[in-house]
Structure formats: structure tokens, C-alpha cells
PDB file of C-alpha atoms in Angstrom:
ATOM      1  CA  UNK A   1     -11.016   4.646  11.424  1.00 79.00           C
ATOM      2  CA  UNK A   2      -6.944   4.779  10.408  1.00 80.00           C
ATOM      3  CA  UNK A   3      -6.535   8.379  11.920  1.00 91.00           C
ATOM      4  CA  UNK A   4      -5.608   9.351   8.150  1.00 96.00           C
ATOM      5  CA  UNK A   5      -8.306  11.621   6.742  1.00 96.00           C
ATOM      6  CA  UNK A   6      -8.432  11.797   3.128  1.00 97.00           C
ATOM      7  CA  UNK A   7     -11.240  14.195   1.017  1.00 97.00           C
ATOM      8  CA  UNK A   8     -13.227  13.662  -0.859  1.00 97.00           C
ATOM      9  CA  UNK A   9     -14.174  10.086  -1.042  1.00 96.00           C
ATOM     10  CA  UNK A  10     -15.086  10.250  -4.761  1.00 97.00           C
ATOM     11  CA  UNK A  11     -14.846  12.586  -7.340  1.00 97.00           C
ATOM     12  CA  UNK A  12     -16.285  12.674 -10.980  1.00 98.00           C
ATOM     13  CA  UNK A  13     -14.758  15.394 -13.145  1.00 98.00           C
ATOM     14  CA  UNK A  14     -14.297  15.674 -17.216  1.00 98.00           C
ATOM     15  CA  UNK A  15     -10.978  15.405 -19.052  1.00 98.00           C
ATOM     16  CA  UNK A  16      -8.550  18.587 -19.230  1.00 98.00           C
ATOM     17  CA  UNK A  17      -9.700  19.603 -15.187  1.00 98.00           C
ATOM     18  CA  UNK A  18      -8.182  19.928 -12.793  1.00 98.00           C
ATOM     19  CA  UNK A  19      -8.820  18.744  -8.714  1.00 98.00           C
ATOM     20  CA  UNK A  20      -6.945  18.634  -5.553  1.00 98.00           C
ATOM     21  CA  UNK A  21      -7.124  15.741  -3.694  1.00 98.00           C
ATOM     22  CA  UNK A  22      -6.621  16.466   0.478  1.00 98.00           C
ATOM     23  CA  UNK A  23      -5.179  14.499   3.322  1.00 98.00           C
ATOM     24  CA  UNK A  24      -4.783  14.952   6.801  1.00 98.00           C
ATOM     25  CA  UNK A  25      -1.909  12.431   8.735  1.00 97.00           C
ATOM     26  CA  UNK A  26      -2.667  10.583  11.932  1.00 95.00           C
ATOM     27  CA  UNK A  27      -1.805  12.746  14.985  1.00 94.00           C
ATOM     28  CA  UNK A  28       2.067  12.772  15.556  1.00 91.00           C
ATOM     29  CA  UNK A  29       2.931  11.048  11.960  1.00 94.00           C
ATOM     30  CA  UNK A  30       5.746  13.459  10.132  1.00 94.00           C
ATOM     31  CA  UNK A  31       5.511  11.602   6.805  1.00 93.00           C
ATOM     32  CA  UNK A  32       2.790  11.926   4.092  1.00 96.00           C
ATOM     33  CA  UNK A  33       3.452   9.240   1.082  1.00 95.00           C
ATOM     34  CA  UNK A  34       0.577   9.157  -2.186  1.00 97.00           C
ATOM     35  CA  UNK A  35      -0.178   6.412  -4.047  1.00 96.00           C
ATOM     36  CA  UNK A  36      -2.500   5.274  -6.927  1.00 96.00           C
ATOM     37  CA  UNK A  37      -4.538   2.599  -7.889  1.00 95.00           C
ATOM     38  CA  UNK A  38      -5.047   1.503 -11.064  1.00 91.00           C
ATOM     39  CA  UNK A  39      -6.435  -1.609 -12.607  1.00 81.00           C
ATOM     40  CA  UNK A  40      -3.580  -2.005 -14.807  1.00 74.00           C
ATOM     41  CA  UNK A  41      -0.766  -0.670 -12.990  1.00 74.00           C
ATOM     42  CA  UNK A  42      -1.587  -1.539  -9.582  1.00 84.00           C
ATOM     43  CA  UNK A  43      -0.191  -0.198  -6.566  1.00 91.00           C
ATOM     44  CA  UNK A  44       1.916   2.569  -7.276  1.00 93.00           C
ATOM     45  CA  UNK A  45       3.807   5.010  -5.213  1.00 92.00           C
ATOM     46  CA  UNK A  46       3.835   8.419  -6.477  1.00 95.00           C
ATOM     47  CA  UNK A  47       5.688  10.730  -3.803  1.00 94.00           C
ATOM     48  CA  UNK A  48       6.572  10.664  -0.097  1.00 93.00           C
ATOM     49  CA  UNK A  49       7.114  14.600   2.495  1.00 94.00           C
ATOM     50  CA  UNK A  50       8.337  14.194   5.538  1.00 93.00           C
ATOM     51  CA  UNK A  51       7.667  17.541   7.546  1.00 94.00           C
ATOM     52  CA  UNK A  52       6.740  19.605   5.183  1.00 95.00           C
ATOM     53  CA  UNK A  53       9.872  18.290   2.661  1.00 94.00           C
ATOM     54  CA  UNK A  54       9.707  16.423  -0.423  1.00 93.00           C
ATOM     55  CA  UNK A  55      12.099  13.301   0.186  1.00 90.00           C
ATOM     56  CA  UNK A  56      11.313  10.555  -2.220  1.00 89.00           C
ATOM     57  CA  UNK A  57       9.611  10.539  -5.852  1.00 90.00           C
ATOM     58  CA  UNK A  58       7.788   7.342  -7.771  1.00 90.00           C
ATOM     59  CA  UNK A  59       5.992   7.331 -10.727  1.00 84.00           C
ATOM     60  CA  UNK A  60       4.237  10.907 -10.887  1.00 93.00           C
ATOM     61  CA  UNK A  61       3.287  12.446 -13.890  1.00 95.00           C
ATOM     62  CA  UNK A  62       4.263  16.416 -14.069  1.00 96.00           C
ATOM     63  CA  UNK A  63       0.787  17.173 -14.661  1.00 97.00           C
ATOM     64  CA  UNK A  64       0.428  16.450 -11.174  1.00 97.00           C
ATOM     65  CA  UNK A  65       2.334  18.040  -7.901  1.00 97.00           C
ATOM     66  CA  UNK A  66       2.015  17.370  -4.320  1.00 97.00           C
ATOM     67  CA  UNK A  67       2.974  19.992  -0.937  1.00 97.00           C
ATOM     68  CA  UNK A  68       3.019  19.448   2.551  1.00 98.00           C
ATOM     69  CA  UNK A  69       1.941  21.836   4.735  1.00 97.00           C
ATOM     70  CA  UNK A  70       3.342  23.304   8.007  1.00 96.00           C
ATOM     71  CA  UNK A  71       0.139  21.562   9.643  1.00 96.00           C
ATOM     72  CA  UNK A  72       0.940  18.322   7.818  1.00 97.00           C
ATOM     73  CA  UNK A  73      -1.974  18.365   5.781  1.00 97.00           C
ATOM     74  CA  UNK A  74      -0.782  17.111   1.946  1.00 98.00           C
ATOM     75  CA  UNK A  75      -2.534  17.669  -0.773  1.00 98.00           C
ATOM     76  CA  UNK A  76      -2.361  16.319  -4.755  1.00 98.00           C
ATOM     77  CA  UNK A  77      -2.840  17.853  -7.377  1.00 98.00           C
ATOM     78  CA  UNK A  78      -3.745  16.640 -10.634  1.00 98.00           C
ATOM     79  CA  UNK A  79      -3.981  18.939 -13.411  1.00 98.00           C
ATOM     80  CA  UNK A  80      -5.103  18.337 -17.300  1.00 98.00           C
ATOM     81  CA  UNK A  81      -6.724  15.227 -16.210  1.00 98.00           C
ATOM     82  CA  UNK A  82      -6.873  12.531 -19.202  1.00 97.00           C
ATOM     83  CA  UNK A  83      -9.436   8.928 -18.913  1.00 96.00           C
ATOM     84  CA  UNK A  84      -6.291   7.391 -17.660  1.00 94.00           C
ATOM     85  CA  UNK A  85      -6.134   8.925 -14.433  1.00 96.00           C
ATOM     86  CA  UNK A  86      -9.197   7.767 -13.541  1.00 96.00           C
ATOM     87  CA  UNK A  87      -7.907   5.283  -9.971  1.00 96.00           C
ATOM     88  CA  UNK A  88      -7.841   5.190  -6.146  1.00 96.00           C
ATOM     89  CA  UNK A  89      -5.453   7.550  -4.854  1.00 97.00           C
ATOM     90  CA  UNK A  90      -4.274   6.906  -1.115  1.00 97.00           C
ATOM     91  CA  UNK A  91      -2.450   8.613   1.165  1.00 97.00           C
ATOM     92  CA  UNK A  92      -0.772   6.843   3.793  1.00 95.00           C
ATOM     93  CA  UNK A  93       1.454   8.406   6.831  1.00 94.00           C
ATOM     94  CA  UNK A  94       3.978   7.481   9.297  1.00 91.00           C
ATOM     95  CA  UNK A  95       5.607   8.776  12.121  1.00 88.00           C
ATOM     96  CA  UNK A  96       9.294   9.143  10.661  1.00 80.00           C
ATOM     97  CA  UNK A  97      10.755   7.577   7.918  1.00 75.00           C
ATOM     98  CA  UNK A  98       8.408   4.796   7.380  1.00 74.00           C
ATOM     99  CA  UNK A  99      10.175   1.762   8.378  1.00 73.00           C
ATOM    100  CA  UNK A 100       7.680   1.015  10.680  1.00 74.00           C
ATOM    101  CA  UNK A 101       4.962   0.873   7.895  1.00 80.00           C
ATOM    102  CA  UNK A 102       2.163   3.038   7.127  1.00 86.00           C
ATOM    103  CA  UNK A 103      -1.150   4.109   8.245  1.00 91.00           C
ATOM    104  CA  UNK A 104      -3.300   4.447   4.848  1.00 93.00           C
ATOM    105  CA  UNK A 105      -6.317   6.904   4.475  1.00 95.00           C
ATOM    106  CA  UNK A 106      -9.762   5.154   2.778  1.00 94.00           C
ATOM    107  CA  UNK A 107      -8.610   6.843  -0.584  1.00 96.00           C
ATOM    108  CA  UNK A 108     -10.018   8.951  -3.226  1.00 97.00           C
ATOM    109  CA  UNK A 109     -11.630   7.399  -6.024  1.00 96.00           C
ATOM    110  CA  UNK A 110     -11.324   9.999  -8.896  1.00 97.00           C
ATOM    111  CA  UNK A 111     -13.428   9.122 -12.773  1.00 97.00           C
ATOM    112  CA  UNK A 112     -12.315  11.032 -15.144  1.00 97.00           C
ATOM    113  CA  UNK A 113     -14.778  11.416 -18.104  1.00 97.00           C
TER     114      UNK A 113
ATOM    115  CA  UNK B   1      15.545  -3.498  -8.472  1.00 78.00           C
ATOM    116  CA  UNK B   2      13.154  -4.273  -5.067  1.00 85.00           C
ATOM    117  CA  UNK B   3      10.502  -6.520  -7.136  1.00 93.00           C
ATOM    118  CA  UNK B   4       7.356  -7.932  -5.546  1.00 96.00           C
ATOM    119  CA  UNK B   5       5.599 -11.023  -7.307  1.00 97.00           C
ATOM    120  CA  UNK B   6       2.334 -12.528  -6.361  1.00 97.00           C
ATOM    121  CA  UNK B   7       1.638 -14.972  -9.052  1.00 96.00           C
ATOM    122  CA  UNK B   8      -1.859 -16.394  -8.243  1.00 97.00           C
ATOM    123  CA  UNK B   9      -3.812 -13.746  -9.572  1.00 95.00           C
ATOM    124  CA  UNK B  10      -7.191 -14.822  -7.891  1.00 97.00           C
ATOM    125  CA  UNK B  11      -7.778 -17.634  -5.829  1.00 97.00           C
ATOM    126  CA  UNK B  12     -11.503 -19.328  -4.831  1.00 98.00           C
ATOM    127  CA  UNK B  13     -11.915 -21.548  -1.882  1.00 97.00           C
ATOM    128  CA  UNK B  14     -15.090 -22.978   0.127  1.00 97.00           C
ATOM    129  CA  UNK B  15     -15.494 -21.593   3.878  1.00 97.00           C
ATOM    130  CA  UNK B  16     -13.468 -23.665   6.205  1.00 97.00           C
ATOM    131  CA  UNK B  17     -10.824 -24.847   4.114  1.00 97.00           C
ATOM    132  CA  UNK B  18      -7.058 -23.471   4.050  1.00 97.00           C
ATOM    133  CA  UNK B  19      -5.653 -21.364   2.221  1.00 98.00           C
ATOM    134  CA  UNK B  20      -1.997 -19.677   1.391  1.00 98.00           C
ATOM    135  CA  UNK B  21      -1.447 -16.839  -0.397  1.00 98.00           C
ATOM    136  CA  UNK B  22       2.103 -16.949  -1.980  1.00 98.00           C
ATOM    137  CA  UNK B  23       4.483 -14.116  -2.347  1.00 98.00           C
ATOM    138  CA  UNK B  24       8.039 -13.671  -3.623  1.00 98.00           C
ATOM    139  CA  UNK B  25      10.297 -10.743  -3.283  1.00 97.00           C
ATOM    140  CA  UNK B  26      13.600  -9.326  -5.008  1.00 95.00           C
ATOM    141  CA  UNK B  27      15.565  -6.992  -3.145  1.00 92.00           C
ATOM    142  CA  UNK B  28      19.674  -6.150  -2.762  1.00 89.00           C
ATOM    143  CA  UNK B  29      19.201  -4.764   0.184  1.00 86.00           C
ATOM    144  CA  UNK B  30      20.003  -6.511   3.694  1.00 86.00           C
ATOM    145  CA  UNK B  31      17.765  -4.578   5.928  1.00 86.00           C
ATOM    146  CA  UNK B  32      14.084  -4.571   4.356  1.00 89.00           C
ATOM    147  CA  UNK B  33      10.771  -4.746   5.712  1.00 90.00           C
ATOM    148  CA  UNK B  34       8.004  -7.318   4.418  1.00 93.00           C
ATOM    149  CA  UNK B  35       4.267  -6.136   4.602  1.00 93.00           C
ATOM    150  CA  UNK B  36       0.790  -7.705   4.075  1.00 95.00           C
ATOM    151  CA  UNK B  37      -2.398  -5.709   3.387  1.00 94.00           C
ATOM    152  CA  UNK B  38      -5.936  -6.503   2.826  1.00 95.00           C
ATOM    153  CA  UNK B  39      -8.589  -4.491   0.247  1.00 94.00           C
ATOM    154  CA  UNK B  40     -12.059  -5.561   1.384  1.00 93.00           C
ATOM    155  CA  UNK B  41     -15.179  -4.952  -1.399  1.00 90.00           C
ATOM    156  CA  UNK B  42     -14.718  -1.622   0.326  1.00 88.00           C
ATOM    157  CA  UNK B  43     -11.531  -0.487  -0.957  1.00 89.00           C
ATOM    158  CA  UNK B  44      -9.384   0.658   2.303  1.00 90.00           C
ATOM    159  CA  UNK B  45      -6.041  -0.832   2.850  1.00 91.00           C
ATOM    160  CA  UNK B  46      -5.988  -2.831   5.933  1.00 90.00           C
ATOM    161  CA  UNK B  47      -2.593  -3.660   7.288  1.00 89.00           C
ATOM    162  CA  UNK B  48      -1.829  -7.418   8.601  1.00 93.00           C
ATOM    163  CA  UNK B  49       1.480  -7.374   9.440  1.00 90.00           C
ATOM    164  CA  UNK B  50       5.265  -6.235   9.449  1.00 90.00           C
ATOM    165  CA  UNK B  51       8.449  -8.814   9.146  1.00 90.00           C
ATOM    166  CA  UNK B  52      11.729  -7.290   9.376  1.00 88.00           C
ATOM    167  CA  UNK B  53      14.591  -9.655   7.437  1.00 89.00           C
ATOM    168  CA  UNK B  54      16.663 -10.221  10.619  1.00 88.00           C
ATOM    169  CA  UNK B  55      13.375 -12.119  11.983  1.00 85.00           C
ATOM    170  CA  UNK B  56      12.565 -15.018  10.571  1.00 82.00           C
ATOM    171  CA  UNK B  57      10.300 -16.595  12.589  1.00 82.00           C
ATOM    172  CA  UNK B  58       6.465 -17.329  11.899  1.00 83.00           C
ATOM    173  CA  UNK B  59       3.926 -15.776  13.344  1.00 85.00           C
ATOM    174  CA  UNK B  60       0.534 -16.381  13.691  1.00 86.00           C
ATOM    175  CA  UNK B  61      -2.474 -14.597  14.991  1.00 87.00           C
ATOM    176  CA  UNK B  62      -5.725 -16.372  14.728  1.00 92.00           C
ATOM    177  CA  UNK B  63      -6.736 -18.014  11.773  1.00 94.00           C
ATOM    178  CA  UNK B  64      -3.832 -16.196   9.950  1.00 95.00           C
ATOM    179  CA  UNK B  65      -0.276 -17.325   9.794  1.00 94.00           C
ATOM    180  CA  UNK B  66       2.940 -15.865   7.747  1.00 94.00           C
ATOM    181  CA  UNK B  67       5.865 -17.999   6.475  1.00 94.00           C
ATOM    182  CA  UNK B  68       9.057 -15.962   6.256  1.00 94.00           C
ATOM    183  CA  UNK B  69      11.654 -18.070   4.727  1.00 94.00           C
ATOM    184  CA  UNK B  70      14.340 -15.509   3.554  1.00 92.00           C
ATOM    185  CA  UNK B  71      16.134 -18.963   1.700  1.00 93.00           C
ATOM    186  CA  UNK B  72      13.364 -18.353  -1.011  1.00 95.00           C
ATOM    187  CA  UNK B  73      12.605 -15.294  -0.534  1.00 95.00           C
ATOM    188  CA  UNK B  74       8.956 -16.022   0.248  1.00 96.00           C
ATOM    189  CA  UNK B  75       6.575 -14.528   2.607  1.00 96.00           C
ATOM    190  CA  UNK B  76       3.772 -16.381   2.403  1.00 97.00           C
ATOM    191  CA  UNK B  77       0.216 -15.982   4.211  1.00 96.00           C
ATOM    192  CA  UNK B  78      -2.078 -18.642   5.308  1.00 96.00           C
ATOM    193  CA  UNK B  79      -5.243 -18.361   6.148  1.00 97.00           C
ATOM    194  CA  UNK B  80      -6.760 -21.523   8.648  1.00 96.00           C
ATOM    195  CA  UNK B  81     -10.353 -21.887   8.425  1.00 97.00           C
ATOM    196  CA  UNK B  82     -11.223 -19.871   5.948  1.00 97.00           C
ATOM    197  CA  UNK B  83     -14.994 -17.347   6.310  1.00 97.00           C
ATOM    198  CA  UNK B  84     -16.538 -15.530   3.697  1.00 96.00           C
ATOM    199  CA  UNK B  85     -15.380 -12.057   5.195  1.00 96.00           C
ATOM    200  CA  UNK B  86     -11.833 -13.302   4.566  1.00 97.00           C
ATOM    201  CA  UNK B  87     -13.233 -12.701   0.898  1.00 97.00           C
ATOM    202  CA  UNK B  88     -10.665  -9.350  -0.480  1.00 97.00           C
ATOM    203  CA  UNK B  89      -7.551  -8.562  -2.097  1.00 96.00           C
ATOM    204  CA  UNK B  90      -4.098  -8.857  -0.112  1.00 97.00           C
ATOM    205  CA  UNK B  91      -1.642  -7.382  -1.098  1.00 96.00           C
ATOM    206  CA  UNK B  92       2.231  -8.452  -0.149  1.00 97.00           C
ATOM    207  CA  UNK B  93       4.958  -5.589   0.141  1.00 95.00           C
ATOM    208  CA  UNK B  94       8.610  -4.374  -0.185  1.00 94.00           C
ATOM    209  CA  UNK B  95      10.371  -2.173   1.450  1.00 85.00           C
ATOM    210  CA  UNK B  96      12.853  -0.097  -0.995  1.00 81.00           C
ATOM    211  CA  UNK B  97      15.118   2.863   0.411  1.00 81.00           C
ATOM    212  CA  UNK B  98      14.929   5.728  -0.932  1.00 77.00           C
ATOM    213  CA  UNK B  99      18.189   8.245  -1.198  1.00 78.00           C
ATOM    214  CA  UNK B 100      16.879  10.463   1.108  1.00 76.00           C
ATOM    215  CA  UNK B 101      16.942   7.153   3.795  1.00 78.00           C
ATOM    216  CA  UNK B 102      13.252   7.144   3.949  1.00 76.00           C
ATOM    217  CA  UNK B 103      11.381   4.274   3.376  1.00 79.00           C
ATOM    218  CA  UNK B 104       8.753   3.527   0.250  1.00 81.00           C
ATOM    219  CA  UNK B 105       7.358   0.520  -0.597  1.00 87.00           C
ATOM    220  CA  UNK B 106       6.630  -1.557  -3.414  1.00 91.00           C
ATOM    221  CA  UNK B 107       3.603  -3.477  -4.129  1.00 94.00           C
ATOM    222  CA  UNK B 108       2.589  -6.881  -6.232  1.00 95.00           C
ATOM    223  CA  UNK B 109       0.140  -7.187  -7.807  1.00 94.00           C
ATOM    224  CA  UNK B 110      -2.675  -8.435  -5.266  1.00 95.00           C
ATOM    225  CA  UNK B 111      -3.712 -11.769  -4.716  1.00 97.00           C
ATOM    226  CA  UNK B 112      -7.982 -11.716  -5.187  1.00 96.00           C
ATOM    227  CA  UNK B 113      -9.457 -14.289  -2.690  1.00 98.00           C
ATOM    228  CA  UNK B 114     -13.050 -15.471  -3.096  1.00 97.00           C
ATOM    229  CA  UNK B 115     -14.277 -17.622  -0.309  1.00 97.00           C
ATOM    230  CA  UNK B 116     -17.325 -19.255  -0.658  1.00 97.00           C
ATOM    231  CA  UNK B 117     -20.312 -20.219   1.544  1.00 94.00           C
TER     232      UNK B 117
END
């Protein structure tokens, strides 16, 4: 077990939904950073809070938003889902800024149908 | 831009023999941060290790190894003796800073390693 909590493990929802995808840091760790994972794009980040503070945006679509709560708790959401987002999203956390790498969560495997 | 390439796409060995997992970076920065992660079957990200670019010495733990050689930019991973649970995806990555002087980082592509019994 990382100490990063991420819910649910899977999800199966239809095209044009839309989920929320929830993550809770390791004890002490300030910084929440998403990613997906794709079979064709790989690894990819999509946005990084650090106490509750959005510092740092990848590649996320504006169909989809993230928040960090005063608990540290981050969620995703992904709204008007389309086949394509169908991937692993992780959520990984750190104690600061992330130099010191992360701690990633087991992800979130969302099908989209 | 921070680029991460990991050419061989998917590698099979037999259990016992060696095996080294190649990565190359691209980065403008001075200070970065070098990363390898493993993706069992099971899909969670495993970290390996950390290499900061004022060390440059190898490091080995085990049956695993890492060749830092920031000359080629390389930061390759050997495994010594290789088992069948070695069998997963790793995954090499980049640190990039962001302008908020937090830290992201950038993945290859994953290396797929299939060792045989």
C-alpha cells in the first residue's frame, strides 16, 4: 500500500456522462498531481495542486477540471465523456514541490462505452 | 522541450540472463531529476529509483543496477539475473519545472519486459 488512496478502482460508464474520480494523498504530502494512461498517448500529466492551489497544467481537456480540498483530498472530473477517454488515471502526491518524486495511487481505470 | 525516449518498445529474455533497459533524455535544464518506475500485470506504478544530475554515480541494489552517464544523456537500467516477476513495464522519467517552481514529470514511452521461464 502507497499511502495514496484513489476511488474507485474501475469504472464503466456510457459516452456524454459524467464521473468524478477521488484521491486521498499520503499523510503529510501537500501536492496532488493527475495523470492518464492511455495506450496511445502514454503517460501523461494532466494537472498538479499544491495545498489546495492549482500550480501547474499538462494536457487536460476542458471537459475535465480538477480541485483540491482543504483536507487534501483531489478529485477529477471528467465531464461529456467520449470512447477516447477511456485510460488509467493516477494520482500521485508529494510532500512539497515534487522534486523528491512521487508517491502514485493504484489508479482508476475508467471504459467509456 | 524535456523529452524522454525509450526506444525498445518490448523486450523478451529467458530467466537468469541480463538485461538493460535503455533510456535517453532531453532537457535544458541543469538541475533535473531522473526516475524509474515499474507497471506489473497489475497496473500500479512502482517507483525504483531517483538520480539527481549533480550525481552521477551508479547505483545498484540487488539484481538491479542504473547507469547515469549525463555525457549521453542516458540512464539506463540493468537488471542481473533476470526472474519471471521482473516480467512488467518500466517506465524512465524527466523532471520538467514548471513556472510555478514545482516539479512535473515527463514520461517515455515504457519499455515492456517479458521474462521467460
Amino acid at each position: 500500500d502507497s499511502g495514496v488512496t484513489q476511488t474507485p478502482k474501475h469504472l464503466i460508464t456510457a459516452t456524454g456522462q459524467r464521473v468524478t474520480l477521488r484521491c486521498s494523498p499520503r499523510s503529510g504530502d501537500l501536492s496532488v498531481y493527475w495523470y492518464q494512461q492511455s495506450l496511445d498517448q502514454g503517460l501523461q500529466f494532466l494537472i498538479q495542486y499544491y495545498n489546495g492551489e492549482e500550480r501547474a497544467k499538462g494536457n487536460i481537456l476542458e471537459r475535465f477540471s480538477a480541485q483540491q480540498f482543504p483536507d487534501l483530498h483531489s478529485e477529477l472530473n471528467l465531464s461529456s465523456l467520449e470512447l477516447g477517454d477511456s485510460a488509467l488515471y493516477f494520482c500521485a502526491s508529494s510532500p512539497y514541490g515534487g522534486e523528491g518524486g512521487y508517491t502514485f495511487g493504484s489508479g482508476t481505470r475508467l471504459t467509456v462505452v | 522541450a524535456q523529452k524522454v525516449t525509450q526506444a525498445q518498445t518490448e523486450i523478451s529474455v529467458v530467466e537468469k540472463e541480463d538485461v538493460t533497459l535503455d533510456c535517453v533524455y532531453e532537457t535544458r535544464d541543469t538541475t533535473y531529476y531522473l526516475f524509474w518506475y515499474k507497471q506489473p500485470p497489475s497496473g500500479e506504478l512502482v517507483f525504483l529509483i531517483r538520480r539527481n544530475s549533480f550525481d552521477e554515480q551508479n547505483e545498484i541494489s540487488g539484481r538491479y543496477s542504473w547507469n547515469f552517464q549525463k555525457s549521453t544523456s542516458s540512464f539506463n537500467f540493468t537488471i542481473t539475473a533476470s526472474q519471471v516477476v521482473d516480467s512488467a513495464v518500466y517506465f524512465c522519467a524527466l523532471s520538467e519545472v514548471s513556472t510555478s517552481g514545482t516539479y512535473k514529470y515527463i514520461f517515455g514511452t515504457g519499455t515492456r519486459l517479458k521474462v521467460l521461464a
